[in-house]
PDB file of C-alpha atoms in Angstrom:
ATOM      1  CA  GLN A  15     -42.144  39.602   1.190  1.00 63.00           C
ATOM      2  CA  LYS A  16     -42.430  42.135  -1.592  1.00 71.00           C
ATOM      3  CA  GLU A  17     -44.090  45.413  -0.676  1.00 88.00           C
ATOM      4  CA  VAL A  18     -46.564  45.227  -3.559  1.00 93.00           C
ATOM      5  CA  GLU A  19     -47.443  41.921  -5.166  1.00 94.00           C
ATOM      6  CA  GLN A  20     -49.239  41.191  -8.406  1.00 94.00           C
ATOM      7  CA  ASN A  21     -49.717  38.096 -10.478  1.00 89.00           C
ATOM      8  CA  SER A  22     -47.482  38.552 -13.512  1.00 87.00           C
ATOM      9  CA  GLY A  23     -49.916  36.804 -15.843  1.00 87.00           C
ATOM     10  CA  PRO A  24     -50.521  36.869 -18.681  1.00 95.00           C
ATOM     11  CA  LEU A  25     -54.203  37.203 -17.998  1.00 96.00           C
ATOM     12  CA  SER A  26     -56.049  36.316 -21.180  1.00 97.00           C
ATOM     13  CA  VAL A  27     -59.663  37.385 -21.684  1.00 97.00           C
ATOM     14  CA  PRO A  28     -61.865  37.507 -24.789  1.00 97.00           C
ATOM     15  CA  GLU A  29     -63.058  40.817 -26.145  1.00 97.00           C
ATOM     16  CA  GLY A  30     -66.110  42.060 -24.262  1.00 97.00           C
ATOM     17  CA  ALA A  31     -65.337  40.123 -21.085  1.00 97.00           C
ATOM     18  CA  ILE A  32     -64.471  41.497 -17.649  1.00 97.00           C
ATOM     19  CA  ALA A  33     -60.794  41.506 -16.729  1.00 97.00           C
ATOM     20  CA  SER A  34     -59.993  41.349 -13.020  1.00 97.00           C
ATOM     21  CA  LEU A  35     -56.554  42.428 -11.836  1.00 97.00           C
ATOM     22  CA  ASN A  36     -55.446  42.035  -8.243  1.00 96.00           C
ATOM     23  CA  CYS A  37     -52.784  43.490  -6.000  1.00 96.00           C
ATOM     24  CA  THR A  38     -51.775  43.087  -2.360  1.00 96.00           C
ATOM     25  CA  TYR A  39     -49.519  45.375  -0.343  1.00 95.00           C
ATOM     26  CA  SER A  40     -47.619  44.953   2.895  1.00 92.00           C
ATOM     27  CA  ASP A  41     -47.450  48.444   4.442  1.00 88.00           C
ATOM     28  CA  ARG A  42     -50.581  48.994   6.519  1.00 88.00           C
ATOM     29  CA  GLY A  43     -49.794  52.699   6.662  1.00 85.00           C
ATOM     30  CA  SER A  44     -50.199  53.135   2.913  1.00 87.00           C
ATOM     31  CA  GLN A  45     -52.793  55.741   2.067  1.00 86.00           C
ATOM     32  CA  SER A  46     -52.798  56.206  -1.685  1.00 91.00           C
ATOM     33  CA  PHE A  47     -53.225  53.552  -4.324  1.00 94.00           C
ATOM     34  CA  PHE A  48     -52.857  53.813  -8.074  1.00 95.00           C
ATOM     35  CA  TRP A  49     -53.327  51.703 -11.156  1.00 97.00           C
ATOM     36  CA  TYR A  50     -51.125  52.536 -14.127  1.00 97.00           C
ATOM     37  CA  ARG A  51     -51.233  51.066 -17.602  1.00 97.00           C
ATOM     38  CA  GLN A  52     -48.038  50.602 -19.567  1.00 96.00           C
ATOM     39  CA  TYR A  53     -47.890  49.670 -23.215  1.00 96.00           C
ATOM     40  CA  SER A  54     -44.732  47.994 -24.430  1.00 92.00           C
ATOM     41  CA  GLY A  55     -41.965  50.537 -24.892  1.00 89.00           C
ATOM     42  CA  LYS A  56     -44.009  53.357 -23.375  1.00 93.00           C
ATOM     43  CA  SER A  57     -44.124  55.025 -19.980  1.00 94.00           C
ATOM     44  CA  PRO A  58     -46.844  54.323 -17.393  1.00 95.00           C
ATOM     45  CA  GLU A  59     -50.077  56.268 -17.631  1.00 95.00           C
ATOM     46  CA  LEU A  60     -52.581  56.622 -14.796  1.00 94.00           C
ATOM     47  CA  ILE A  61     -55.799  54.652 -15.033  1.00 95.00           C
ATOM     48  CA  MET A  62     -57.269  55.095 -11.571  1.00 94.00           C
ATOM     49  CA  SER A  63     -56.400  56.372  -8.128  1.00 94.00           C
ATOM     50  CA  ILE A  64     -58.205  55.322  -4.948  1.00 95.00           C
ATOM     51  CA  TYR A  65     -57.741  56.459  -1.384  1.00 93.00           C
ATOM     52  CA  SER A  66     -60.632  55.081   0.700  1.00 92.00           C
ATOM     53  CA  ASN A  67     -62.203  51.689   1.150  1.00 95.00           C
ATOM     54  CA  GLY A  68     -64.810  50.676  -1.374  1.00 95.00           C
ATOM     55  CA  ASP A  69     -65.298  51.002  -5.082  1.00 96.00           C
ATOM     56  CA  LYS A  70     -64.451  53.822  -7.446  1.00 96.00           C
ATOM     57  CA  GLU A  71     -65.763  53.759 -10.987  1.00 97.00           C
ATOM     58  CA  ASP A  72     -64.536  55.626 -14.048  1.00 95.00           C
ATOM     59  CA  GLY A  73     -66.032  54.556 -17.334  1.00 96.00           C
ATOM     60  CA  ARG A  74     -65.196  50.916 -17.972  1.00 97.00           C
ATOM     61  CA  PHE A  75     -62.790  50.819 -15.021  1.00 97.00           C
ATOM     62  CA  THR A  76     -63.581  50.105 -11.378  1.00 98.00           C
ATOM     63  CA  ALA A  77     -60.978  50.162  -8.632  1.00 97.00           C
ATOM     64  CA  GLN A  78     -61.686  48.414  -5.347  1.00 97.00           C
ATOM     65  CA  LEU A  79     -59.803  48.961  -2.108  1.00 97.00           C
ATOM     66  CA  ASN A  80     -59.924  46.916   1.086  1.00 96.00           C
ATOM     67  CA  LYS A  81     -57.426  48.289   3.591  1.00 94.00           C
ATOM     68  CA  ALA A  82     -58.215  45.652   6.205  1.00 94.00           C
ATOM     69  CA  SER A  83     -57.209  42.927   3.771  1.00 95.00           C
ATOM     70  CA  GLN A  84     -54.485  45.118   2.195  1.00 95.00           C
ATOM     71  CA  TYR A  85     -55.944  44.431  -1.198  1.00 95.00           C
ATOM     72  CA  VAL A  86     -56.542  46.549  -4.289  1.00 97.00           C
ATOM     73  CA  SER A  87     -58.163  45.409  -7.491  1.00 97.00           C
ATOM     74  CA  LEU A  88     -59.005  46.788 -10.911  1.00 98.00           C
ATOM     75  CA  LEU A  89     -61.927  45.583 -12.993  1.00 98.00           C
ATOM     76  CA  ILE A  90     -62.087  46.358 -16.690  1.00 98.00           C
ATOM     77  CA  ARG A  91     -65.532  45.852 -18.188  1.00 98.00           C
ATOM     78  CA  ASP A  92     -66.150  45.227 -21.887  1.00 97.00           C
ATOM     79  CA  SER A  93     -62.443  44.567 -22.432  1.00 97.00           C
ATOM     80  CA  GLN A  94     -61.066  45.688 -25.780  1.00 97.00           C
ATOM     81  CA  PRO A  95     -57.952  44.542 -27.652  1.00 97.00           C
ATOM     82  CA  SER A  96     -56.585  48.054 -27.057  1.00 96.00           C
ATOM     83  CA  ASP A  97     -56.628  47.280 -23.318  1.00 97.00           C
ATOM     84  CA  SER A  98     -53.851  44.740 -23.876  1.00 97.00           C
ATOM     85  CA  ALA A  99     -50.980  46.098 -21.807  1.00 97.00           C
ATOM     86  CA  THR A 100     -49.207  45.654 -18.507  1.00 97.00           C
ATOM     87  CA  TYR A 101     -51.138  46.988 -15.522  1.00 97.00           C
ATOM     88  CA  LEU A 102     -49.067  48.245 -12.633  1.00 97.00           C
ATOM     89  CA  CYS A 103     -50.369  48.570  -9.105  1.00 96.00           C
ATOM     90  CA  ALA A 104     -48.607  51.281  -7.090  1.00 94.00           C
ATOM     91  CA  VAL A 105     -48.776  52.344  -3.468  1.00 93.00           C
ATOM     92  CA  THR A 106     -47.461  55.541  -1.919  1.00 87.00           C
ATOM     93  CA  THR A 107     -45.264  55.158   1.123  1.00 73.00           C
ATOM     94  CA  GLY A 108     -43.697  58.299   2.501  1.00 64.00           C
ATOM     95  CA  PHE A 109     -42.985  61.374   0.480  1.00 61.00           C
ATOM     96  CA  GLN A 110     -43.759  60.618  -3.124  1.00 62.00           C
ATOM     97  CA  LYS A 111     -42.196  57.188  -2.968  1.00 78.00           C
ATOM     98  CA  LEU A 112     -44.348  55.133  -5.262  1.00 84.00           C
ATOM     99  CA  VAL A 113     -43.767  51.419  -4.768  1.00 90.00           C
ATOM    100  CA  PHE A 114     -44.809  49.415  -7.799  1.00 93.00           C
ATOM    101  CA  GLY A 115     -45.786  45.832  -8.237  1.00 94.00           C
ATOM    102  CA  THR A 116     -44.141  43.970 -11.082  1.00 93.00           C
ATOM    103  CA  GLY A 117     -47.292  44.308 -13.151  1.00 95.00           C
ATOM    104  CA  THR A 118     -49.869  41.994 -14.674  1.00 96.00           C
ATOM    105  CA  ARG A 119     -49.820  41.516 -18.408  1.00 96.00           C
ATOM    106  CA  LEU A 120     -53.326  41.560 -19.858  1.00 97.00           C
ATOM    107  CA  LEU A 121     -54.102  40.079 -23.273  1.00 97.00           C
ATOM    108  CA  VAL A 122     -57.515  40.751 -24.796  1.00 97.00           C
ATOM    109  CA  SER A 123     -58.224  38.578 -27.814  1.00 96.00           C
ATOM    110  CA  PRO A 124     -60.645  39.710 -30.556  1.00 93.00           C
TER     111      PRO A 124
ATOM    112  CA  LYS B  21     -49.991  72.013 -20.673  1.00 72.00           C
ATOM    113  CA  ALA B  22     -46.981  70.256 -22.012  1.00 83.00           C
ATOM    114  CA  GLY B  23     -46.192  66.974 -20.352  1.00 94.00           C
ATOM    115  CA  VAL B  24     -43.053  65.809 -18.646  1.00 97.00           C
ATOM    116  CA  THR B  25     -40.105  65.806 -21.020  1.00 97.00           C
ATOM    117  CA  GLN B  26     -36.926  63.797 -20.743  1.00 98.00           C
ATOM    118  CA  THR B  27     -33.716  64.041 -22.689  1.00 97.00           C
ATOM    119  CA  PRO B  28     -32.082  62.242 -24.273  1.00 97.00           C
ATOM    120  CA  ARG B  29     -34.569  59.525 -25.222  1.00 97.00           C
ATOM    121  CA  TYR B  30     -31.899  56.949 -26.019  1.00 97.00           C
ATOM    122  CA  LEU B  31     -28.329  56.604 -24.899  1.00 96.00           C
ATOM    123  CA  ILE B  32     -25.565  54.070 -25.414  1.00 98.00           C
ATOM    124  CA  LYS B  33     -22.589  54.109 -23.066  1.00 97.00           C
ATOM    125  CA  THR B  34     -19.778  51.762 -22.158  1.00 97.00           C
ATOM    126  CA  ARG B  35     -18.905  50.379 -18.750  1.00 98.00           C
ATOM    127  CA  GLY B  36     -17.066  52.822 -16.545  1.00 97.00           C
ATOM    128  CA  GLN B  37     -18.460  55.930 -18.203  1.00 98.00           C
ATOM    129  CA  GLN B  38     -20.845  58.332 -16.549  1.00 98.00           C
ATOM    130  CA  VAL B  39     -24.150  59.656 -17.792  1.00 98.00           C
ATOM    131  CA  THR B  40     -26.447  62.572 -17.041  1.00 98.00           C
ATOM    132  CA  LEU B  41     -30.158  62.446 -17.753  1.00 98.00           C
ATOM    133  CA  SER B  42     -32.473  65.427 -17.755  1.00 98.00           C
ATOM    134  CA  CYS B  43     -36.114  65.854 -16.818  1.00 98.00           C
ATOM    135  CA  SER B  44     -38.382  68.881 -17.206  1.00 98.00           C
ATOM    136  CA  PRO B  45     -41.570  68.583 -15.160  1.00 97.00           C
ATOM    137  CA  ILE B  46     -45.012  69.790 -16.101  1.00 96.00           C
ATOM    138  CA  SER B  47     -45.191  73.561 -15.738  1.00 95.00           C
ATOM    139  CA  GLY B  48     -46.008  74.443 -12.142  1.00 93.00           C
ATOM    140  CA  HIS B  49     -45.006  71.075 -10.747  1.00 94.00           C
ATOM    141  CA  ARG B  50     -42.319  71.327  -8.105  1.00 94.00           C
ATOM    142  CA  SER B  51     -41.745  67.686  -7.207  1.00 93.00           C
ATOM    143  CA  VAL B  52     -39.741  65.368  -9.440  1.00 96.00           C
ATOM    144  CA  SER B  53     -39.218  61.678  -8.807  1.00 94.00           C
ATOM    145  CA  TRP B  54     -36.927  59.310 -10.652  1.00 97.00           C
ATOM    146  CA  TYR B  55     -37.464  55.595 -11.281  1.00 96.00           C
ATOM    147  CA  GLN B  56     -35.497  52.803 -12.879  1.00 97.00           C
ATOM    148  CA  GLN B  57     -37.332  50.124 -14.823  1.00 96.00           C
ATOM    149  CA  THR B  58     -35.733  46.811 -15.746  1.00 94.00           C
ATOM    150  CA  PRO B  59     -37.334  43.544 -16.866  1.00 88.00           C
ATOM    151  CA  GLY B  60     -36.043  41.740 -13.796  1.00 83.00           C
ATOM    152  CA  GLN B  61     -36.742  44.277 -11.038  1.00 86.00           C
ATOM    153  CA  GLY B  62     -39.623  46.236 -12.470  1.00 89.00           C
ATOM    154  CA  LEU B  63     -40.081  49.889 -11.553  1.00 92.00           C
ATOM    155  CA  GLN B  64     -37.938  50.974  -8.634  1.00 93.00           C
ATOM    156  CA  PHE B  65     -37.843  54.346  -6.912  1.00 92.00           C
ATOM    157  CA  LEU B  66     -34.541  56.190  -7.091  1.00 95.00           C
ATOM    158  CA  PHE B  67     -35.156  59.573  -5.419  1.00 93.00           C
ATOM    159  CA  GLU B  68     -37.498  62.512  -5.139  1.00 93.00           C
ATOM    160  CA  TYR B  69     -36.726  66.230  -5.207  1.00 94.00           C
ATOM    161  CA  PHE B  70     -38.808  69.162  -4.105  1.00 93.00           C
ATOM    162  CA  SER B  71     -37.644  72.770  -4.107  1.00 92.00           C
ATOM    163  CA  GLU B  72     -34.090  71.700  -4.887  1.00 95.00           C
ATOM    164  CA  THR B  73     -33.971  69.325  -1.891  1.00 95.00           C
ATOM    165  CA  GLN B  74     -33.842  65.564  -1.967  1.00 94.00           C
ATOM    166  CA  ARG B  75     -36.603  64.381   0.352  1.00 91.00           C
ATOM    167  CA  ASN B  76     -36.596  60.670  -0.263  1.00 88.00           C
ATOM    168  CA  LYS B  77     -34.156  58.137  -1.596  1.00 91.00           C
ATOM    169  CA  GLY B  78     -34.494  54.560  -2.735  1.00 91.00           C
ATOM    170  CA  ASN B  79     -32.134  51.698  -2.180  1.00 92.00           C
ATOM    171  CA  PHE B  80     -29.555  52.411  -4.867  1.00 95.00           C
ATOM    172  CA  PRO B  81     -25.764  52.777  -4.571  1.00 96.00           C
ATOM    173  CA  GLY B  82     -24.121  56.159  -4.295  1.00 96.00           C
ATOM    174  CA  ARG B  83     -23.219  56.025  -7.992  1.00 97.00           C
ATOM    175  CA  PHE B  84     -26.750  57.249  -8.581  1.00 98.00           C
ATOM    176  CA  SER B  85     -27.236  60.889  -7.737  1.00 97.00           C
ATOM    177  CA  GLY B  86     -29.481  63.711  -8.708  1.00 97.00           C
ATOM    178  CA  ARG B  87     -30.239  67.349  -8.305  1.00 97.00           C
ATOM    179  CA  GLN B  88     -32.984  69.823  -8.925  1.00 98.00           C
ATOM    180  CA  PHE B  89     -32.696  73.346 -10.155  1.00 97.00           C
ATOM    181  CA  SER B  90     -34.646  76.421  -9.114  1.00 96.00           C
ATOM    182  CA  ASN B  91     -36.915  76.055 -12.165  1.00 95.00           C
ATOM    183  CA  SER B  92     -37.795  72.502 -10.968  1.00 96.00           C
ATOM    184  CA  ARG B  93     -35.908  70.834 -13.790  1.00 97.00           C
ATOM    185  CA  SER B  94     -33.996  67.834 -12.542  1.00 98.00           C
ATOM    186  CA  GLU B  95     -30.997  65.822 -13.573  1.00 98.00           C
ATOM    187  CA  MET B  96     -29.803  62.439 -12.495  1.00 98.00           C
ATOM    188  CA  ASN B  97     -26.277  61.189 -12.854  1.00 98.00           C
ATOM    189  CA  VAL B  98     -24.908  57.689 -12.862  1.00 98.00           C
ATOM    190  CA  SER B  99     -21.161  57.357 -12.475  1.00 95.00           C
ATOM    191  CA  THR B 100     -18.975  54.362 -13.257  1.00 97.00           C
ATOM    192  CA  LEU B 101     -21.642  52.667 -15.318  1.00 98.00           C
ATOM    193  CA  GLU B 102     -22.181  48.938 -14.979  1.00 97.00           C
ATOM    194  CA  LEU B 103     -23.895  46.563 -17.387  1.00 97.00           C
ATOM    195  CA  GLY B 104     -26.750  46.210 -14.899  1.00 96.00           C
ATOM    196  CA  ASP B 105     -27.514  49.911 -15.186  1.00 97.00           C
ATOM    197  CA  SER B 106     -29.055  49.274 -18.580  1.00 97.00           C
ATOM    198  CA  ALA B 107     -32.657  50.262 -18.044  1.00 97.00           C
ATOM    199  CA  LEU B 108     -35.459  52.654 -18.799  1.00 97.00           C
ATOM    200  CA  TYR B 109     -35.123  55.688 -16.554  1.00 98.00           C
ATOM    201  CA  LEU B 110     -38.366  57.474 -15.893  1.00 97.00           C
ATOM    202  CA  CYS B 111     -39.060  60.717 -14.173  1.00 97.00           C
ATOM    203  CA  ALA B 112     -42.428  61.805 -12.857  1.00 95.00           C
ATOM    204  CA  SER B 113     -43.724  65.108 -11.565  1.00 95.00           C
ATOM    205  CA  THR B 114     -46.461  66.332  -9.236  1.00 92.00           C
ATOM    206  CA  PRO B 115     -47.437  69.811  -8.071  1.00 89.00           C
ATOM    207  CA  LEU B 116     -46.434  69.553  -4.420  1.00 84.00           C
ATOM    208  CA  GLY B 117     -45.044  66.107  -3.878  1.00 79.00           C
ATOM    209  CA  LEU B 118     -47.881  64.978  -1.658  1.00 79.00           C
ATOM    210  CA  GLY B 119     -48.494  61.270  -1.407  1.00 75.00           C
ATOM    211  CA  GLU B 120     -52.010  61.427  -2.757  1.00 79.00           C
ATOM    212  CA  GLU B 121     -51.045  63.335  -5.875  1.00 86.00           C
ATOM    213  CA  THR B 122     -50.893  61.518  -9.183  1.00 88.00           C
ATOM    214  CA  GLN B 123     -47.421  61.226 -10.584  1.00 90.00           C
ATOM    215  CA  TYR B 124     -47.217  62.012 -14.278  1.00 94.00           C
ATOM    216  CA  PHE B 125     -44.485  60.182 -16.094  1.00 96.00           C
ATOM    217  CA  GLY B 126     -42.254  61.350 -18.878  1.00 97.00           C
ATOM    218  CA  PRO B 127     -41.446  59.159 -21.896  1.00 97.00           C
ATOM    219  CA  GLY B 128     -38.249  57.897 -20.296  1.00 97.00           C
ATOM    220  CA  THR B 129     -34.617  57.636 -21.285  1.00 97.00           C
ATOM    221  CA  ARG B 130     -33.538  54.220 -22.443  1.00 97.00           C
ATOM    222  CA  LEU B 131     -29.926  53.612 -21.421  1.00 97.00           C
ATOM    223  CA  LEU B 132     -27.873  50.771 -22.821  1.00 97.00           C
ATOM    224  CA  VAL B 133     -24.519  50.048 -21.215  1.00 98.00           C
ATOM    225  CA  LEU B 134     -22.127  47.952 -23.286  1.00 97.00           C
TER     226      LEU B 134
END
């Protein structure tokens, strides 16, 4: 079993719709959870971090964490074509060891 | 503040050669982590350095090594290059290397091994 699992996609949504990205992790001791966005040929950039159960909102983005179910999600409201990218879920295990999922490719069509 | 910088940005080597990549963290950041990204394996953790000490290491062969200098700049070295080492190598920095800190990534070094 992979430590962090994501559906590779692509996830296709029309402009203005809500995109829902999901991630599960295997290490119950994980404490810190991150969503990164990566455009083709670029390095990952942080979208959201979340550390406690529940929802965390930042603009059009909402991260949801459920530690009991070992599940993290990212909702993108009012999706824009510029949101088209690969979204990486990452979990911290131990000292600064970020374990990444393989990423979900999101395509937002105009 | 300036972001994380990595040099060189692109590199072409042949099998059997060795390569050294450099990373300068954000000013004031003392922890540097290195990652390898390939289409097949995704982003994988190589190692993390804090105050010139390696604190954590991923599951890579001994051909991959690194070090950190007193000014927090870090280098990684790959010896006896193999075709499978072709990848994007990313470094990331944080202030203290705590698990809850956001890691800020540099632009990466794209290595092609022929």
